Tab-separated table of C-alpha atoms in Angstrom:
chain	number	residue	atom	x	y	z
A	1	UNK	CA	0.000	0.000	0.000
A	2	UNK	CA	1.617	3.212	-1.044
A	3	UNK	CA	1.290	6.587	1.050
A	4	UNK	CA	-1.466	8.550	-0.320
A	5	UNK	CA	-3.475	5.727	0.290
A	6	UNK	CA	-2.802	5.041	3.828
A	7	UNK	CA	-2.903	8.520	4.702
A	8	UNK	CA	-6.480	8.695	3.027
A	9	UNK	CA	-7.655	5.650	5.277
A	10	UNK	CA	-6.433	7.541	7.863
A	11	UNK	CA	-8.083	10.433	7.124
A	12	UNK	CA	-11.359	8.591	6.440
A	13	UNK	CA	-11.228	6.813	9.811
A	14	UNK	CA	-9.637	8.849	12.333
A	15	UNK	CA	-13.102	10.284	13.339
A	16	UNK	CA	-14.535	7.253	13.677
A	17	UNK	CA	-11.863	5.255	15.514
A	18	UNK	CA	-11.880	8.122	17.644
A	19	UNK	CA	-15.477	7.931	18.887
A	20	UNK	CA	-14.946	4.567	19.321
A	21	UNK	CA	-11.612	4.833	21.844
A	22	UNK	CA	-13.187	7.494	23.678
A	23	UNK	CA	-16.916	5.152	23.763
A	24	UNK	CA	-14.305	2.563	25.510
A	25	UNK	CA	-12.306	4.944	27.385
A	26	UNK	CA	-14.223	7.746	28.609
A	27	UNK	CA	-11.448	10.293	28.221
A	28	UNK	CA	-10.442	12.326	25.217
A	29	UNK	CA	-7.021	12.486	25.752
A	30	UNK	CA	-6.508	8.444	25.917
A	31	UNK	CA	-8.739	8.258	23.071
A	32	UNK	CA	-6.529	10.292	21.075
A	33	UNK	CA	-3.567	7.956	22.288
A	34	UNK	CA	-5.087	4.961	20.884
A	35	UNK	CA	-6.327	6.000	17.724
A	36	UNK	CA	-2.980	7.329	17.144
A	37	UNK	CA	-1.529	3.978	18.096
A	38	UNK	CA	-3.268	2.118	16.125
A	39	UNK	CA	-2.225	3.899	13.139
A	40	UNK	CA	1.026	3.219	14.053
A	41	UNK	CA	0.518	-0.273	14.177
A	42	UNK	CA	-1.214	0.113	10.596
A	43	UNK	CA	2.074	1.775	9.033
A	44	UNK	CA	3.881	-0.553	10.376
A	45	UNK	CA	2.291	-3.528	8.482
A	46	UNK	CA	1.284	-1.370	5.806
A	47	UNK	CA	3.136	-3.989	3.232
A	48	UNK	CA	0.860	-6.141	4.156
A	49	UNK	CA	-2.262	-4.136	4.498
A	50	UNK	CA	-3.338	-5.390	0.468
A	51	UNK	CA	-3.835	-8.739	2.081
A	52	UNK	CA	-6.734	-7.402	4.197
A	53	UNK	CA	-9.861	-7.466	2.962
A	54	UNK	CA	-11.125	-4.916	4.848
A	55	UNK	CA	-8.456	-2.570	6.183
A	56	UNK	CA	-11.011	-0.793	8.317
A	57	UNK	CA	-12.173	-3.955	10.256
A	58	UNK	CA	-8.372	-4.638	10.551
A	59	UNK	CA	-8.044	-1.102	12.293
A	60	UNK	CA	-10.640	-1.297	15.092
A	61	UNK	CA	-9.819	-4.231	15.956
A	62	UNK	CA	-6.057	-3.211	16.658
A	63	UNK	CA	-8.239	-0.576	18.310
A	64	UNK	CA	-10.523	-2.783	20.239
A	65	UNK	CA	-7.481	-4.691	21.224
A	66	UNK	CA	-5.548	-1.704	23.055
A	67	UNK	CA	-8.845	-0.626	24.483
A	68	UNK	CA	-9.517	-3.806	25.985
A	69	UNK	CA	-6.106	-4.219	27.100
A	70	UNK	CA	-6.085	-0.714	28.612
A	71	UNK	CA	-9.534	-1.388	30.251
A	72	UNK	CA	-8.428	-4.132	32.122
A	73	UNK	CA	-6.128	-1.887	34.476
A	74	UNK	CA	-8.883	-0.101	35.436
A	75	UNK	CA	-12.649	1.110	35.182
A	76	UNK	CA	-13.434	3.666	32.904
A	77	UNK	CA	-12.827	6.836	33.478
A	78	UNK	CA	-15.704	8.837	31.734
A	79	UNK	CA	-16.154	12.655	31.032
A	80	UNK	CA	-18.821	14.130	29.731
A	81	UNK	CA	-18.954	14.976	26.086
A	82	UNK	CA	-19.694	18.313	24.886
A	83	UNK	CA	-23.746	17.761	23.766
A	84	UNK	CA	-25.952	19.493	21.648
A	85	UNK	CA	-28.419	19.518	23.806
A	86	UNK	CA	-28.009	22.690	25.547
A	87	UNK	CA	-28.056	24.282	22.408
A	88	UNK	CA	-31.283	22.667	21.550
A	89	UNK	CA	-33.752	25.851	22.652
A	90	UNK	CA	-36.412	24.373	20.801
A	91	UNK	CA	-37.019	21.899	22.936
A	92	UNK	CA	-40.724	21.906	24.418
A	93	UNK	CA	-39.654	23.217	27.825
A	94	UNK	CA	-36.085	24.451	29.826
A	95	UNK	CA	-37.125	21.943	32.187
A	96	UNK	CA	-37.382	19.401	29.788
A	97	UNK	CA	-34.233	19.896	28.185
A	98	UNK	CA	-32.691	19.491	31.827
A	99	UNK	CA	-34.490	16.084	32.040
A	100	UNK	CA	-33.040	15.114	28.846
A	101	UNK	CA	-29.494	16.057	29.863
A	102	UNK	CA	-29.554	13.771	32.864
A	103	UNK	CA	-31.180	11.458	31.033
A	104	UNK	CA	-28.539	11.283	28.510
A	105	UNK	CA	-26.030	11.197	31.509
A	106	UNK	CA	-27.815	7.846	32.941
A	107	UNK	CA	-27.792	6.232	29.668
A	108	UNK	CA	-23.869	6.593	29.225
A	109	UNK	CA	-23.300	5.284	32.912
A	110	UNK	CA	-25.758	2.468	31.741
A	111	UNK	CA	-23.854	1.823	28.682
A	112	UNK	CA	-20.641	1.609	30.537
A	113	UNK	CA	-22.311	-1.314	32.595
A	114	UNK	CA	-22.108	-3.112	29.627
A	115	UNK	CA	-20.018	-6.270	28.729
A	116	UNK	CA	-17.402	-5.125	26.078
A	117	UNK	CA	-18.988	-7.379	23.045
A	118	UNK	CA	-22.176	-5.418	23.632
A	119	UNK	CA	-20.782	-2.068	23.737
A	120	UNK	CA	-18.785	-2.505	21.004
A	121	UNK	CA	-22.183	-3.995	18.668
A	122	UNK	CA	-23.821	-0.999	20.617
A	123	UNK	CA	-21.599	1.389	19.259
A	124	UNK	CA	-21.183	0.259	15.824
A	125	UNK	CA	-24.802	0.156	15.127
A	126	UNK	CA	-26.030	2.881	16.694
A	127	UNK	CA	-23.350	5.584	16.315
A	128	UNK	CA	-21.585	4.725	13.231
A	129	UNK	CA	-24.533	2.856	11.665
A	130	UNK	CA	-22.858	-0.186	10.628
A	131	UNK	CA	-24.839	-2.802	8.997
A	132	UNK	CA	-25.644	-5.817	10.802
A	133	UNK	CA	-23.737	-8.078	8.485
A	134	UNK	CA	-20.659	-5.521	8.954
A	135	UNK	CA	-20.639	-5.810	12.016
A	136	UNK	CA	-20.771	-9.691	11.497
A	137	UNK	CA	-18.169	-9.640	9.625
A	138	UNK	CA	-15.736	-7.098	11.545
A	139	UNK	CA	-16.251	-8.439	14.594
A	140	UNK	CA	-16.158	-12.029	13.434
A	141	UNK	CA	-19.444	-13.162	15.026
A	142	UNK	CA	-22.761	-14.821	13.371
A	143	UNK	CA	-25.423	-12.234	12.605
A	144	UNK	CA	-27.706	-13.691	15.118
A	145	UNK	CA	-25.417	-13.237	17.812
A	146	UNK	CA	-24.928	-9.669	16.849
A	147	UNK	CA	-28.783	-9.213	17.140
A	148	UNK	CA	-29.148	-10.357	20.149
A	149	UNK	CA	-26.389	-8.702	21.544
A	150	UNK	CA	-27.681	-5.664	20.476
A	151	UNK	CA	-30.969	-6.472	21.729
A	152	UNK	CA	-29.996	-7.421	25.064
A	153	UNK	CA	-27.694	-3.626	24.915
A	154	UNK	CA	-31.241	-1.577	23.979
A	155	UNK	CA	-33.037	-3.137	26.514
A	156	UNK	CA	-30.906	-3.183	28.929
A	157	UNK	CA	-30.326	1.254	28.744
A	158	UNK	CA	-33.839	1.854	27.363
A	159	UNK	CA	-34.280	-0.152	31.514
A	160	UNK	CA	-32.478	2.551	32.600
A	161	UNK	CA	-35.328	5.314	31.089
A	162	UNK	CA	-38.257	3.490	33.098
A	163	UNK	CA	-36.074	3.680	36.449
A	164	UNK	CA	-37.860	6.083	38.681
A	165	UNK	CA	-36.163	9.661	38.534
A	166	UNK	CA	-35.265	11.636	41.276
A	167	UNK	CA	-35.328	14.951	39.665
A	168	UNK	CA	-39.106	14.525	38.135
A	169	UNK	CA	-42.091	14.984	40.038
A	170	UNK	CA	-43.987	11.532	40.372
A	171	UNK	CA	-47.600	11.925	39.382
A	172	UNK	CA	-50.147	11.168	42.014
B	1	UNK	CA	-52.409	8.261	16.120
B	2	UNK	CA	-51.268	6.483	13.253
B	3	UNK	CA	-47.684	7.631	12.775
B	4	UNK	CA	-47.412	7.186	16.699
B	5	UNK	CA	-48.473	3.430	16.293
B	6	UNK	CA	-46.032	3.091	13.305
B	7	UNK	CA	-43.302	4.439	15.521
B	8	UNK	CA	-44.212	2.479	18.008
B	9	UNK	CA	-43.968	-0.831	16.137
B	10	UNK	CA	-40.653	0.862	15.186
B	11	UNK	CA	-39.330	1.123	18.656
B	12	UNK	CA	-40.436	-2.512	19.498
B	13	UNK	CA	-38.433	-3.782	16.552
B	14	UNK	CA	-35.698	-1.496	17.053
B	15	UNK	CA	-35.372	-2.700	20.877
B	16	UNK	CA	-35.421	-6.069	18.998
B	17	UNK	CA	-32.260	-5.254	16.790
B	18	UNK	CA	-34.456	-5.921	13.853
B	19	UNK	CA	-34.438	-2.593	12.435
B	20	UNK	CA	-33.105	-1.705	9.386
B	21	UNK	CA	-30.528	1.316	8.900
B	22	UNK	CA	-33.164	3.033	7.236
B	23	UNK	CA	-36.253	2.815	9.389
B	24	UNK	CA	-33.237	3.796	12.269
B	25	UNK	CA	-32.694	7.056	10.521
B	26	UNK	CA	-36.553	7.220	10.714
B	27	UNK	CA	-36.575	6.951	13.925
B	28	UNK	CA	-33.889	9.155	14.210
B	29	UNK	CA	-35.385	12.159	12.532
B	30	UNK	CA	-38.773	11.097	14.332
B	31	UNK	CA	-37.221	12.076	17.863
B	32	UNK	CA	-35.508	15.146	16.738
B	33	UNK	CA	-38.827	17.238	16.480
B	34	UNK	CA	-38.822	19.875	19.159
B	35	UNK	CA	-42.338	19.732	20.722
B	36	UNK	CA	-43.734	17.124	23.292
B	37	UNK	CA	-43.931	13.945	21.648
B	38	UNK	CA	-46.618	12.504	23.986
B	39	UNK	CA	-46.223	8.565	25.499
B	40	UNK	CA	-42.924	8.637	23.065
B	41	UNK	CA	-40.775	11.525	24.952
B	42	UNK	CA	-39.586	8.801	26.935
B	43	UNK	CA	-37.536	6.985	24.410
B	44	UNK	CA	-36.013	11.016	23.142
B	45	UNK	CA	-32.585	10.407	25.145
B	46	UNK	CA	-31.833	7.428	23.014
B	47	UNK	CA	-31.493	8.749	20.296
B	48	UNK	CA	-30.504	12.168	21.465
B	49	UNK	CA	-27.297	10.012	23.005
B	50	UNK	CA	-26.392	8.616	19.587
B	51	UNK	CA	-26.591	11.916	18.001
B	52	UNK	CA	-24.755	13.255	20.609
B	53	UNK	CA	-21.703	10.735	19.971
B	54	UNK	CA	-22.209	11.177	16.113
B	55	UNK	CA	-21.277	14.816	16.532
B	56	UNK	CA	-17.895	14.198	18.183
B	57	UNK	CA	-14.514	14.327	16.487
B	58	UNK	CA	-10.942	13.906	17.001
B	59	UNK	CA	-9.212	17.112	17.856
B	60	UNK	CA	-7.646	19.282	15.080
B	61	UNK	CA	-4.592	18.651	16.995
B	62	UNK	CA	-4.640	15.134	17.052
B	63	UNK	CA	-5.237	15.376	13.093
B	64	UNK	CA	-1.961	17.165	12.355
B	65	UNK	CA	0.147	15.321	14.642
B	66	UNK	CA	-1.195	12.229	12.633
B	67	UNK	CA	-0.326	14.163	9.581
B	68	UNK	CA	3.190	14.951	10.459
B	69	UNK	CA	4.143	11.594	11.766
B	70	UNK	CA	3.158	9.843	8.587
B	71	UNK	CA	5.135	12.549	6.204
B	72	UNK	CA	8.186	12.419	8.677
B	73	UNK	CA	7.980	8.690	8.486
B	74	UNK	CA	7.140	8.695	4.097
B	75	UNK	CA	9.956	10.891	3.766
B	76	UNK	CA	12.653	8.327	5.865
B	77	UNK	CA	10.620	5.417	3.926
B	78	UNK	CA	11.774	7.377	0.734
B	79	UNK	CA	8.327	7.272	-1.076
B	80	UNK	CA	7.984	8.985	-4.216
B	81	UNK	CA	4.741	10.211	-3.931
B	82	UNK	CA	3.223	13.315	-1.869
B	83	UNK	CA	0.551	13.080	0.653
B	84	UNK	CA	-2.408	15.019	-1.106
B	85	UNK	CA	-4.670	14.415	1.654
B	86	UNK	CA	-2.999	15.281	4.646
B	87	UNK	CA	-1.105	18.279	3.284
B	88	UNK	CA	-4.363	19.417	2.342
B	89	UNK	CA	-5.631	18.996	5.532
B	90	UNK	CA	-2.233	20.353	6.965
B	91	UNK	CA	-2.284	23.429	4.482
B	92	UNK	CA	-5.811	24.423	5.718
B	93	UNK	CA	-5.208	24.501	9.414
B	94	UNK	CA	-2.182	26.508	8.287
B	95	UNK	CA	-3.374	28.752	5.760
B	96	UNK	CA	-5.915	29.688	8.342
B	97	UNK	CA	-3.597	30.105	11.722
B	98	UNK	CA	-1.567	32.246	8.954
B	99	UNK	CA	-4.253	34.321	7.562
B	100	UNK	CA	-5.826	35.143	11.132
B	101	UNK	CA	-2.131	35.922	12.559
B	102	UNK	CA	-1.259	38.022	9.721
B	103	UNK	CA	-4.821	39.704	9.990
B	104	UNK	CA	-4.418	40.513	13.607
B	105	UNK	CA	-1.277	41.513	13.958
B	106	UNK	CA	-0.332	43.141	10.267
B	107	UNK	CA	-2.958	46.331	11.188
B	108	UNK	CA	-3.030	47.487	8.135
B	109	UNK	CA	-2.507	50.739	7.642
B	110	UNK	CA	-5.417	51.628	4.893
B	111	UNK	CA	-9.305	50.152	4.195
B	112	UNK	CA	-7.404	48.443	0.910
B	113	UNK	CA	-5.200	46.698	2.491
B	114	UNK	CA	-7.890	45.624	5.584
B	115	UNK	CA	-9.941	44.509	3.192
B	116	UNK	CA	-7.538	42.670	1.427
B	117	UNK	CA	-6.811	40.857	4.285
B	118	UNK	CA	-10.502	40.062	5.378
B	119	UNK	CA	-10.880	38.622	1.697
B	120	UNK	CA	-7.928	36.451	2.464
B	121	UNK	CA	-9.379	35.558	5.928
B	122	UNK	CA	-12.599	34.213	4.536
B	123	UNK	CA	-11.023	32.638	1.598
B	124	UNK	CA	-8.777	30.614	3.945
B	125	UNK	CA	-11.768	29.824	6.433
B	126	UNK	CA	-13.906	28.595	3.484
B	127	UNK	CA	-11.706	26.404	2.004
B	128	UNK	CA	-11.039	25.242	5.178
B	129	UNK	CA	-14.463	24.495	5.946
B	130	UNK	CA	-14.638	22.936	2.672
B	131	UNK	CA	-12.124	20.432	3.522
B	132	UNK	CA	-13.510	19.709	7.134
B	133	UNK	CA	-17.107	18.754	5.447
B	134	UNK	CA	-16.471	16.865	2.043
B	135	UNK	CA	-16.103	13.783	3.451
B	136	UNK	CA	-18.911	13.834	5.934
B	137	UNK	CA	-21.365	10.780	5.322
B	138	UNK	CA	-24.774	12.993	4.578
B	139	UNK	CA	-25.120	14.721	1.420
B	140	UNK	CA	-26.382	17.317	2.853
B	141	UNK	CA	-23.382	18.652	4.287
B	142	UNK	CA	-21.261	17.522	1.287
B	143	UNK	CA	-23.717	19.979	-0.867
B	144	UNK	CA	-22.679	22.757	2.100
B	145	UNK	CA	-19.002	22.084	1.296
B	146	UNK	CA	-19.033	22.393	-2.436
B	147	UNK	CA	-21.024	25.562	-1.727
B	148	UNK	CA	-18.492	26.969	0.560
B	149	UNK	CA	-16.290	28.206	-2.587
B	150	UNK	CA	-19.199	29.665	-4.469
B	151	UNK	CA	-18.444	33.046	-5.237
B	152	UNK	CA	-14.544	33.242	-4.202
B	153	UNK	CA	-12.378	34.568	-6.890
B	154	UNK	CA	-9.234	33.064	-6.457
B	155	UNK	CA	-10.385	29.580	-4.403
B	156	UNK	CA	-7.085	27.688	-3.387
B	157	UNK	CA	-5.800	25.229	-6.205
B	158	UNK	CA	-7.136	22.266	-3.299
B	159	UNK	CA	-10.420	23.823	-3.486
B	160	UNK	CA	-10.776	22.874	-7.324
B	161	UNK	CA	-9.364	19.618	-7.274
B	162	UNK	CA	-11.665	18.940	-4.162
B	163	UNK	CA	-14.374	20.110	-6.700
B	164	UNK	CA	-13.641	17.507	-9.424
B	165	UNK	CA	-13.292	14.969	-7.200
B	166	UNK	CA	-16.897	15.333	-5.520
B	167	UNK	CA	-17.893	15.602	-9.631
B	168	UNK	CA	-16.473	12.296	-10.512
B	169	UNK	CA	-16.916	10.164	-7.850
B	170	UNK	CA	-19.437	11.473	-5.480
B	171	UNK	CA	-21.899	8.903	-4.939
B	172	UNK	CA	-24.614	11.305	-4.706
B	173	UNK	CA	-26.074	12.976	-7.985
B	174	UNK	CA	-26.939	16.346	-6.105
B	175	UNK	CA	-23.606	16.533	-4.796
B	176	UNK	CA	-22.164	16.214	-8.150
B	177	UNK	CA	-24.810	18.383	-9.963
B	178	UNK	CA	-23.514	21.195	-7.296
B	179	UNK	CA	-20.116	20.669	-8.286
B	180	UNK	CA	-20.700	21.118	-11.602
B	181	UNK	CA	-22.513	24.352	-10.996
B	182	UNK	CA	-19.321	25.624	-8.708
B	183	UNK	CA	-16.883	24.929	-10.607
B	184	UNK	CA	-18.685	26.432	-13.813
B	185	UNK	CA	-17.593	29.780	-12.277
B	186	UNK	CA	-14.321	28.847	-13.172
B	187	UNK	CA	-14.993	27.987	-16.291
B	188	UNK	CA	-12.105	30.194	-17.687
B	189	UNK	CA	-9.165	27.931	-15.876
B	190	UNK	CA	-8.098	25.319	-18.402
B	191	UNK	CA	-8.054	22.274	-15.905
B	192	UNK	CA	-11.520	23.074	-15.108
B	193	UNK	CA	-12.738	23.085	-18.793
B	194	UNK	CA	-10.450	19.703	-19.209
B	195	UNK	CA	-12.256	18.058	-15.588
B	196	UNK	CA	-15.305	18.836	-17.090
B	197	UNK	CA	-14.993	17.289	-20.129
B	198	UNK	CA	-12.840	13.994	-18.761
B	199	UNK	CA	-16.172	13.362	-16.059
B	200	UNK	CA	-18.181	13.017	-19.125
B	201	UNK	CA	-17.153	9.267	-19.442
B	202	UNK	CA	-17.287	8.639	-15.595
B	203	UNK	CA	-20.781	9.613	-14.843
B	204	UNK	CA	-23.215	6.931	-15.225
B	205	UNK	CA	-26.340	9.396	-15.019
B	206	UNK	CA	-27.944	11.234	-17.936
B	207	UNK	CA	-28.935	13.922	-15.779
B	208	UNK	CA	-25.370	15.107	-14.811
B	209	UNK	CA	-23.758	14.113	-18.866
B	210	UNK	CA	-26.645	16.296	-19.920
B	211	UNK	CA	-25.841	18.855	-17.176
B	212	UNK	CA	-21.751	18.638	-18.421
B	213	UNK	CA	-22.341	19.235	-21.959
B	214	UNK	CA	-24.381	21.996	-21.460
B	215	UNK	CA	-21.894	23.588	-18.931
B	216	UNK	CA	-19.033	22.593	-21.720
B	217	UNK	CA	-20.950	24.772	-24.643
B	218	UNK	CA	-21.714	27.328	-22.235
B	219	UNK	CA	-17.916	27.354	-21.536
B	220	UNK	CA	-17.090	27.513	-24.773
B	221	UNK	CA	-14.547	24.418	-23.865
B	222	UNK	CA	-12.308	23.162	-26.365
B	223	UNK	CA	-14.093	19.559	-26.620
B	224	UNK	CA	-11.624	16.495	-27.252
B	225	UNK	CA	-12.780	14.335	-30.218
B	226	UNK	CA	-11.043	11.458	-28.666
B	227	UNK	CA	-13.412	11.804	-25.673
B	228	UNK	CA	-16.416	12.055	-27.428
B	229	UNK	CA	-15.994	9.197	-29.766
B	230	UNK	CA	-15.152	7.117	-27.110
B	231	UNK	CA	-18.105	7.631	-25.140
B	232	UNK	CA	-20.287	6.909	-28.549
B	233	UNK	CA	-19.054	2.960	-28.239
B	234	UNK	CA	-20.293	3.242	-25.194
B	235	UNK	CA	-23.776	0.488	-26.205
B	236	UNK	CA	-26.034	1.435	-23.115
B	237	UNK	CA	-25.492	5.600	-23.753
B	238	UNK	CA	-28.278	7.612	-23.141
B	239	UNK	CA	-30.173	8.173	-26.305
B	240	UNK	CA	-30.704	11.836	-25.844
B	241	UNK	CA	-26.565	12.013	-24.420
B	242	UNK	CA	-25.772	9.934	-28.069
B	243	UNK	CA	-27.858	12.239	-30.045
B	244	UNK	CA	-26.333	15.431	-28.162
B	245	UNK	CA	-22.443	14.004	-29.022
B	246	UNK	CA	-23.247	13.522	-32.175
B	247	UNK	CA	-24.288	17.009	-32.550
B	248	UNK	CA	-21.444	18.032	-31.230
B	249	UNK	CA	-18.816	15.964	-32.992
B	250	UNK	CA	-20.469	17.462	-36.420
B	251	UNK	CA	-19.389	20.959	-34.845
B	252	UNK	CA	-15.812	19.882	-33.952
């Protein structure tokens, strides 16, 4: 693989690689460490990069690799991201858009509670909108298994929306 | 009470991981809307979370330290050829950081100069801008960065070839029609009459050949026989595109 082309895979994914480090690592700056990383891994095999089907699959899961590996030393360490949703006036009501915030807030502390494999199909399909059979295929699983294990992820945070919340006023 | 039974069925299946990417971006767009959305409102933050993560991206930093690692390392790996992408990325961030430094701290002395420098300001932020949304995976915002050098005079030489590229190989047609309109203001630059008339082979709808020969008269292009001809073999042309090429190749 010659240079332009690696440098445009690495243009086309380093957004997207990113997202995913800091969905698995909470913090921007270690996110930013891994992605780079793994692009360093990618040059250095870039000979053999033609041999790879799919060079992007290869890269996350060089990604998914240091994550894991980096994960295991600790629990993640999550910061907020910088959300729209303040912006969002139109929303019907200040108080609403408060609710939302916090709701948003429970759902990534949910989502952390994951197991990895779900996170990871979580992720894929819901923020980068891979296709099912993508992530099949990248992840190396059956497409069944991917369902469910994206099943079992919905459920399990849209659990976290029917929780009783502190902050609203129970009806009587 | 219909549509909130339809998305409701929606949800179930989506909760299911039966959903397909299209009926997602349904439900997407469904939970954007800004007023109360009734028994629904409760299923807002999931999607408001995804959208929320869609939004983010790497630092700028983080892109040109990327940048300059792999040119350091292409340059000890002795490779012959340059690294379009990233000095174009690389140029922007820098043509920008230049053109605001210069802009702040040259104070021009008279309003030509000033505005010379504003010109160069927003020419450099543009194209900039251009670069940062070309890629981006909704048309949308690929139509907003072909827009972004309408109307500049002297767009950087990136710009253009950013231009032709969305032109040849965008997948959308209304991203390519756009670039075909934008870069018709450049008409007069040779390479752009020369892109123009080297896309006709590549596009593969009658819309946008019909669109470049029309642009290419307008233009006044010098049209390339060779071209032409070659695109008559072509057995599943456009009947309208055939008849228009031959017209054309009696005028050559």
């Amino acid at each position: 693989m010659n240079t332009p082309h690696f440098q445009q895979i690495v243009l086309n994914l380093t957004d997207p690689l990113y997202r995913y480090a800091r969905w698995q690592l909470g913090q921007r700056n270690e996110a930013e460490d891994m992605v780079q990383e793994t692009f360093l891994r990618l040059w250095k095999m870039r000979a053999k990069l033609r041999q790879y089907e799919n060079v992007e699959a290869l890269a996350f899961t060089v990604l998914r690799n240091l994550c894991i590996d980096k994960n295991r030393k600790r629990k993640i360490k999550w910061s907020p991201l910088d959300t729209a949703i303040e912006k969002a006036n139109d929303l019907p009501s200040p108080q609403r858009r408060m609710e939302l915030q916090e709701e948003v807030q429970e759902l990534e502390q949910a989502a952390q509670q994951l197991p990895e494999q779900q996170r990871t199909i979580l992720f894929m399909r819901n923020i980068e909108g891979y296709e099912i059979k993508e992530i099949a295929q990248i992840l190396g699983l059956k497409i069944n298994t991917v369902e469910v294990n994206l099943s079992r992820a919905r459920r399990s945070l849209s659990q976290t929306l029917k929780r009783p919340k502190p902050w609203k006023k129970q009806k009587k | 009470m219909e549509e909130t039974k339809k998305i409701k069925d929606l949800l179930e299946r989506y909760y299911d991981g039966k959903t397909s990417g299209e009926e997602e971006r349904d439900l997407a767009q469904f939970f954007q809307q800004p007023h109360d959305l009734g028994e629904l409102e409760t299923h807002r933050a999931i999607f408001q979370q995804s959208a929320d993560w869609q939004a983010q991206t790497a630092s700028a930093a983080l892109k040109s330290k990327l940048f300059q690692q792999f040119e350091a390392s292409s340059k000890s790996a002795q490779f012959i050829h340059l690294p379009r992408t990233w000095i174009r990325a690389a140029a922007a961030v820098l043509l920008c950081i230049t053109a605001f430094g210069l802009g702040r701290m040259s104070r021009p002395t008279n309003t030509g100069e000033e505005l010379v420098g504003l010109q160069t300001e927003v020419q450099s932020l543009r194209t900039m801008m251009m670069m940062a949304l070309i890629d981006k995976p909704r048309a949308s915002e690929r139509i907003r960065a072909v827009r972004m050098v309408e109307g500049l005079e002297q767009p950087a030489l990136e710009a253009i070839e950013l231009l032709i590229k969305a032109m040849n190989e965008d997948e959308n047609i209304n991203v390519r029609l756009a670039s075909i309109e934008v870069l018709f203001a450049f008409k007069h630059l040779p390479e752009v009459q020369r892109a123009l008339l080297l896309s006709l082979p590549l596009q593969d709808s009658p819309m946008v050949q019909m669109e470049l020969l029309r642009m290419l008269m307008d233009a006044g292009a010098t049209l390339d026989y060779g071209v032409l001809q070659e695109m008559l073999k072509d057995e599943q042309l456009d009947p309208a595109i055939r008849q228009q090429l031959q017209q054309l190749l009696k005028s050559i």
